[in-house]
Tab-separated table of C-alpha atoms in Angstrom:
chain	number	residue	atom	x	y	z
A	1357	UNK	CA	12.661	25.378	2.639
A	1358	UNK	CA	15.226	22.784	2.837
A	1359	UNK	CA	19.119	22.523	3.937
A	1360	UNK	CA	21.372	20.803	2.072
A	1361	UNK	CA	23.632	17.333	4.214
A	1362	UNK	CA	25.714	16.641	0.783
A	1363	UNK	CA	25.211	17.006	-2.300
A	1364	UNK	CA	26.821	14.637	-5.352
A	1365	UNK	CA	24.703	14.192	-8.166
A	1366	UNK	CA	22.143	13.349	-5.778
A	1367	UNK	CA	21.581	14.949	-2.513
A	1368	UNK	CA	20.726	14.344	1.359
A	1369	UNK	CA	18.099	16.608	2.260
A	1370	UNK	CA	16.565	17.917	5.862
A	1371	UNK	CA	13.717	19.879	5.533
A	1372	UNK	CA	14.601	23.563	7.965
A	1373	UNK	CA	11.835	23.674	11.057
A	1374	UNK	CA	11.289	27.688	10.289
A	1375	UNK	CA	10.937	29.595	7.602
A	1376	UNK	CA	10.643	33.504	8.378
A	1377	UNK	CA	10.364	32.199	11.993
A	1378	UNK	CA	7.066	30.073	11.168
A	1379	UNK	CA	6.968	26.761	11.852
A	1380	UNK	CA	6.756	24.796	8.527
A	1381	UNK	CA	3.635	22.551	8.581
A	1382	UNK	CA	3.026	21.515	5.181
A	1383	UNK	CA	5.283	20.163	2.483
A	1384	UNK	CA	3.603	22.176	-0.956
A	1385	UNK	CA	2.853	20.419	-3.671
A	1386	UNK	CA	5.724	19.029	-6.173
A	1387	UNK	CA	8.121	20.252	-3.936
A	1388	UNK	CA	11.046	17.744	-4.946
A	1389	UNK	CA	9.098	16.717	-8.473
A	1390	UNK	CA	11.807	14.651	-10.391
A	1391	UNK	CA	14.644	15.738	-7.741
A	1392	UNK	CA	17.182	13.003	-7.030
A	1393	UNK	CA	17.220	12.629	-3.276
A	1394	UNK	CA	18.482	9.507	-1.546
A	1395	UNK	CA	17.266	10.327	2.130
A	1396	UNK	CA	14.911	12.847	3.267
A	1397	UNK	CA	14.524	14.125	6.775
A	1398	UNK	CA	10.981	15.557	8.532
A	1399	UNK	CA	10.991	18.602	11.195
A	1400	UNK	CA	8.213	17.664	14.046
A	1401	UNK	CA	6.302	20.894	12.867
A	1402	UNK	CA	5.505	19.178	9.526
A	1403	UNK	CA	1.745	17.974	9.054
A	1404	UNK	CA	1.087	17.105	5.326
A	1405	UNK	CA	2.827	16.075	2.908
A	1406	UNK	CA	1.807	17.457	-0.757
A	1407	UNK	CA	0.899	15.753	-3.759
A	1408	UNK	CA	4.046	15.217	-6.189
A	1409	UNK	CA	6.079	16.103	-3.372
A	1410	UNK	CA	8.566	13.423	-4.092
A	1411	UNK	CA	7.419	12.260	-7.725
A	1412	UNK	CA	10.263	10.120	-9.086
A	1413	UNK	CA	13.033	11.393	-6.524
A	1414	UNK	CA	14.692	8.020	-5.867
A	1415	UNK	CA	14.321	8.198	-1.556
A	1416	UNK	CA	16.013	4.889	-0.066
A	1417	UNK	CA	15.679	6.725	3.648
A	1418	UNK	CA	12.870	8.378	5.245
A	1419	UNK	CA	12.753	9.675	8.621
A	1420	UNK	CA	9.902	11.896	10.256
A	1421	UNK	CA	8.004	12.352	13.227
A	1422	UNK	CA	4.621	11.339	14.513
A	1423	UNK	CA	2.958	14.656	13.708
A	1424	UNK	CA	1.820	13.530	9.579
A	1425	UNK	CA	-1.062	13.502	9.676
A	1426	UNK	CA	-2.158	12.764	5.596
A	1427	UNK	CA	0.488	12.114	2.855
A	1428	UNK	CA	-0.934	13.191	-0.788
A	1429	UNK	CA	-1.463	11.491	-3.682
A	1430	UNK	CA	1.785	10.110	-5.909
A	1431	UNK	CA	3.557	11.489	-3.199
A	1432	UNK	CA	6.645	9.269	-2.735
A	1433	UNK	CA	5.703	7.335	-6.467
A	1434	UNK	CA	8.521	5.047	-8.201
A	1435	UNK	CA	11.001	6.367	-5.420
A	1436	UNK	CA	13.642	3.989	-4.007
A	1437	UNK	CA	15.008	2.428	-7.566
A	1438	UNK	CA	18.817	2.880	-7.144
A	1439	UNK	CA	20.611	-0.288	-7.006
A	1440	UNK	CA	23.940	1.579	-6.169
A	1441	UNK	CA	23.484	3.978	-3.017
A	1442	UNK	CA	26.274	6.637	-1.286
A	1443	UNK	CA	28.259	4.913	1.401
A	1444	UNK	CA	26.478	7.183	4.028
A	1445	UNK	CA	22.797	6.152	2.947
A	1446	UNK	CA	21.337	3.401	4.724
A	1447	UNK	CA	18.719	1.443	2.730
A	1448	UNK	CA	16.327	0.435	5.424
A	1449	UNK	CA	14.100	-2.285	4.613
A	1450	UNK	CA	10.989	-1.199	6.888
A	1451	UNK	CA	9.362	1.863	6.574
A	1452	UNK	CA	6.945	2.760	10.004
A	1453	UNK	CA	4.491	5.243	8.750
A	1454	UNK	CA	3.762	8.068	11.536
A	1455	UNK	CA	1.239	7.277	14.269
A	1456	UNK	CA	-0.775	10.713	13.591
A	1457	UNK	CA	-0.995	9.388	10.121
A	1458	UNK	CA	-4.514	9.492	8.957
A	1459	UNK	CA	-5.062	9.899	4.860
A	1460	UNK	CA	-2.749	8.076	1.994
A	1461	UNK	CA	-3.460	9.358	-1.572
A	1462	UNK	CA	-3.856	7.601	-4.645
A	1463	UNK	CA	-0.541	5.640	-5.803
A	1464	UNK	CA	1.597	7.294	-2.513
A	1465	UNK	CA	3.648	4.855	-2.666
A	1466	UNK	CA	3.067	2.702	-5.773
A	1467	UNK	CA	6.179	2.058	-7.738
A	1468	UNK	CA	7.961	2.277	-4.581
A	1469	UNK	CA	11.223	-0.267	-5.068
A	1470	UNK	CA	13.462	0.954	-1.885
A	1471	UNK	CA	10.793	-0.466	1.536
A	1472	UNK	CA	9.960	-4.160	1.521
A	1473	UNK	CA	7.470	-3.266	4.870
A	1474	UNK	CA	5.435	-0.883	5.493
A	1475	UNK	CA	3.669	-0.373	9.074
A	1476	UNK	CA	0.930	1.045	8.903
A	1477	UNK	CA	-0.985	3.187	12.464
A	1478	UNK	CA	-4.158	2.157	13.894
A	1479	UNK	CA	-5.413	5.944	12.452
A	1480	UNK	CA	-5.213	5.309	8.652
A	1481	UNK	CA	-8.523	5.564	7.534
A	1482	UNK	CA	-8.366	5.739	4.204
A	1483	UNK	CA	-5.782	4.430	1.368
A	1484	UNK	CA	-6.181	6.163	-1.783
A	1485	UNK	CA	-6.522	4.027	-5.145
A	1486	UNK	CA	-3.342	2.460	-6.055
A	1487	UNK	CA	-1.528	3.434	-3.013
A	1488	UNK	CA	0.835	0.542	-2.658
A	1489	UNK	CA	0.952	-0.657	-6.339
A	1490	UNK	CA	3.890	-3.022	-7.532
A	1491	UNK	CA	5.809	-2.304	-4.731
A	1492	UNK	CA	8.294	-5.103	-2.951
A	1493	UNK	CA	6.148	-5.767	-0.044
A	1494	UNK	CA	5.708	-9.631	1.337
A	1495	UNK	CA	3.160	-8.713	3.981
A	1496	UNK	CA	0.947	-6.179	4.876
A	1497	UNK	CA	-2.021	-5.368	7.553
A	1498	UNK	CA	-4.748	-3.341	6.614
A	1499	UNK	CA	-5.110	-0.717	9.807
A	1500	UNK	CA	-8.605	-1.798	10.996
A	1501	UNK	CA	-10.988	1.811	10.461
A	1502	UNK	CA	-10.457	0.920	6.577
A	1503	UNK	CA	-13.904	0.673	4.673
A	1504	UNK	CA	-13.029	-0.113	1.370
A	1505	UNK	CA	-9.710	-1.979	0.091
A	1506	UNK	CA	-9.491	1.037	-2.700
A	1507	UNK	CA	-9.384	-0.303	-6.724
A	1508	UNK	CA	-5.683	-1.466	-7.472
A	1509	UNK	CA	-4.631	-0.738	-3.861
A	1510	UNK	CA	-1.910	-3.694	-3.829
A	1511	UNK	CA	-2.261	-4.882	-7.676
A	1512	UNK	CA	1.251	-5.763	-9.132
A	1513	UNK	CA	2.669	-6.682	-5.483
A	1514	UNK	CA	4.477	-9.778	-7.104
A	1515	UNK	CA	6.173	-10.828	-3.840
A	1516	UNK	CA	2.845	-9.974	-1.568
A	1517	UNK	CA	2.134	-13.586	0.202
A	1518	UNK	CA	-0.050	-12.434	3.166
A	1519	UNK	CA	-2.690	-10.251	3.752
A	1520	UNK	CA	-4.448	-9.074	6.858
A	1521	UNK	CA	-7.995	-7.835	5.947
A	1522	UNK	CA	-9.893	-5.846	9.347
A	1523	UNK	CA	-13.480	-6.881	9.649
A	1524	UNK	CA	-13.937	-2.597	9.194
A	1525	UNK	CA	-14.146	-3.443	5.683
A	1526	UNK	CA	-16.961	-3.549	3.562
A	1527	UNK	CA	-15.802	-3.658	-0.440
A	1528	UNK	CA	-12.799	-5.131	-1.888
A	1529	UNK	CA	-12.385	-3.157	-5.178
A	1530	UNK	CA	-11.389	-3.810	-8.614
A	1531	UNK	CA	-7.742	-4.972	-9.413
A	1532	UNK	CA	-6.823	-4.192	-5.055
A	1533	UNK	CA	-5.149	-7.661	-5.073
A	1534	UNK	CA	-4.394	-8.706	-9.008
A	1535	UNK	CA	-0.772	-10.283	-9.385
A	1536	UNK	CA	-0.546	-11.005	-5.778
A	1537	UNK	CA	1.387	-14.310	-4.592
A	1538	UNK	CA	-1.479	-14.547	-2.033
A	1539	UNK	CA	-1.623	-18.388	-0.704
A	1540	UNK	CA	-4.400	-17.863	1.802
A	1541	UNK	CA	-6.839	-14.998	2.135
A	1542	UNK	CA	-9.284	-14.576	5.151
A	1543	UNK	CA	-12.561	-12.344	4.325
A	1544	UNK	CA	-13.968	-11.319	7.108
A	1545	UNK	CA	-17.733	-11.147	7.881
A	1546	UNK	CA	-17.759	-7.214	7.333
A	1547	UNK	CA	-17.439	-7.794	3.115
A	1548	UNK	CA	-20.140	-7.566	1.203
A	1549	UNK	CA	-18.611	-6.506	-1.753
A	1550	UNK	CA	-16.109	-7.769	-3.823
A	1551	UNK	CA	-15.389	-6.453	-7.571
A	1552	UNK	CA	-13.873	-7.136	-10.591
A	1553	UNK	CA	-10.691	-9.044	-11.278
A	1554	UNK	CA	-10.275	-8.233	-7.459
A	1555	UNK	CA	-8.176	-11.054	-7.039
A	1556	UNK	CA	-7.270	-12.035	-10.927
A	1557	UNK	CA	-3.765	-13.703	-11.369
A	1558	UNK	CA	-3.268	-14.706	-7.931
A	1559	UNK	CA	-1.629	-18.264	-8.944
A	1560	UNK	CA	-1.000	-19.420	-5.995
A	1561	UNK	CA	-4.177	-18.826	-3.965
A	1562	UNK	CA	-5.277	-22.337	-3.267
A	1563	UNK	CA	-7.045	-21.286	0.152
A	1564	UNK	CA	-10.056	-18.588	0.973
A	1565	UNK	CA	-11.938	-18.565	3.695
A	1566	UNK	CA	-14.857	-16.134	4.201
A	1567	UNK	CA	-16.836	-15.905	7.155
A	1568	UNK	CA	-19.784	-13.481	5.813
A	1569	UNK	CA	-22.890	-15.953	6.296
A	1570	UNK	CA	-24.410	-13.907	3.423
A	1571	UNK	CA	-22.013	-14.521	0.560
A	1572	UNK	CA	-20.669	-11.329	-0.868
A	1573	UNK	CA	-21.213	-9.762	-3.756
A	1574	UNK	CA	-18.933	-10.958	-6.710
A	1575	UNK	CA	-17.560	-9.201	-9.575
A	1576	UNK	CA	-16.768	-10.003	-12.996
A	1577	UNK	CA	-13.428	-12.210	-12.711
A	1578	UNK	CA	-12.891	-11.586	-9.535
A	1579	UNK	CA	-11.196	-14.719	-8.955
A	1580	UNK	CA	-10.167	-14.911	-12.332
A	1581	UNK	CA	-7.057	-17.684	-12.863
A	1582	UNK	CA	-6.272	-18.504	-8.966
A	1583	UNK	CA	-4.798	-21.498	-8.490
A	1584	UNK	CA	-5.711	-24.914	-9.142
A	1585	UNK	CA	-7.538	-27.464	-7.153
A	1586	UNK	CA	-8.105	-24.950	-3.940
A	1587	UNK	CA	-10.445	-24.882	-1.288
A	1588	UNK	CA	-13.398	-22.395	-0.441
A	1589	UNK	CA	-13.727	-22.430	3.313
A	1590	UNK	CA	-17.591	-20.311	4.274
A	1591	UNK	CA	-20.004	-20.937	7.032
A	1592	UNK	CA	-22.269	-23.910	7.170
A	1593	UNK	CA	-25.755	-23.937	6.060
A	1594	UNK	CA	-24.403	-20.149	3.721
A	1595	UNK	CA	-25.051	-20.046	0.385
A	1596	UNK	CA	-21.995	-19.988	-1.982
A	1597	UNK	CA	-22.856	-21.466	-5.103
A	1598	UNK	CA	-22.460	-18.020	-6.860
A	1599	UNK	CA	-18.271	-18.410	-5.991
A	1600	UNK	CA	-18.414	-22.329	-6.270
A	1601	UNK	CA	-19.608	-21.169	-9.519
A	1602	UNK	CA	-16.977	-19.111	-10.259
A	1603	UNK	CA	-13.674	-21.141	-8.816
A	1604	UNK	CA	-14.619	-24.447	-10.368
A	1605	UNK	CA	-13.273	-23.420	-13.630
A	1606	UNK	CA	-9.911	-24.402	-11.689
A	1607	UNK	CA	-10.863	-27.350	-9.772
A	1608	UNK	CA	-12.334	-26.045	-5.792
A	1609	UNK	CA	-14.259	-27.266	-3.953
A	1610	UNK	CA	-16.438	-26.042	-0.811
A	1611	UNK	CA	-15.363	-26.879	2.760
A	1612	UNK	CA	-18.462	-25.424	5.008
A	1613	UNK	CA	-17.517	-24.968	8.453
């Protein structure tokens, strides 16, 4: 049930707290599929947030409560694209997820051109495959409870420079950081896992520094055209010949500490 602010060829929308005097907890499934909406508004009843709820619908604005506690999968995909917004929308350029917020589907938010930062709860546990996928973001921390960086998690993120990784996580998976404009990237001791091309096309990674003593796990390509003459940072007397291996195609070297 929703209530219509304005409507032009696109619309402000609030979403009613009651329907048939019932709170309204849960925003179905393709609710607003292919809708053009530049601003959406959450009641403090709402908990979840369907899959497809938002598909395609163009959001610059967001505003909710901290009551969400899991947003579904493509759920807010390729929103946010309009360079040319209604006097009365805002574009914000931060988006602060809710602090109840524990679930992100698959590709939630990939696509998504209107946020350049997203803050992310302590809660999140888990981030669904592709859920921030060629979006504008420059930065981003990984809420530490995350287990696995899911496969093409951050992939496309042209502008994504810097990357906070929680020692919570254990596998890095394929594509989660391909066409990044990473620099630097800390791995903490928790990763034992790293797969294919999970860092492919990162051209201007010239600096990793893992602190596993055990070297993870490496995947086909998985630092696949990085850039040149960098430096592979890992703890002294550890074995990493396996990655020396693999980044001397482009001119690193190994810097124990």
């Amino acid at each position: 049930q929703t209530g219509i602010v304005k409507t032009e060829y696109y619309s402000e929308f609030y979403i009613t707290s009651l329907l048939y005097n019932k709170p309204i907890e849960d925003v179905v499934d393709n609710l607003f599929y292919g809708i053009g909406i530049f601003s959406i508004t959450f009641p403090p009843s709402v908990k979840t947030i369907g899959n497809y709820a938002f598909y395609e619908s163009d959001i610059h604005n967001i505003d909710w409560y901290d009551n969400i506690t899991s947003i579904g999968e493509h759920s807010f995909y390729a929103n946010g694209s309009s360079t040319t917004l209604p006097t009365y929308i805002t574009n914000f350029p931060i988006l602060k997820l809710p602090s109840s917020l524990q679930t992100i589907g698959k590709y939630a938010f990939s696509n998504y051109k209107g946020y350049a930062k997203f803050l992310l709860p302590d809660g999140v546990l888990n981030i669904g495959v592709g859920g921030f996928e060629n979006t504008k973001i420059t930065e981003f921390v990984i809420p530490y409870g995350i287990t696995k960086v899911e496969n093409s998690t951050f992939s496309d993120c042209y502008k994504l420079k810097t990357i906070i990784i929680p020692n919570s996580v254990t596998e890095i998976g394929k594509y989660a950081f391909e066409n990044c404009a990473l620099k630097t990237v800390n791995i903490p001791n928790s990763v034992t896992n790293i797969e294919k091309d999970a860092f492919s096309n990162c051209s201007n990674l010239t600096n990793i520094k893992c602190e596993a003593i055990t070297a993870p796990t490496l995947g086909i390509d998985a630092f696949y055209n990085v850039g040149s003459n960098g430096t592979l940072y890992y703890p002294q007397g550890s074995d990493y010949s396996i990655w020396l291996n693999a980044l001397s195609e482009y001119g690193w070297t190994g810097a124990p500490y």
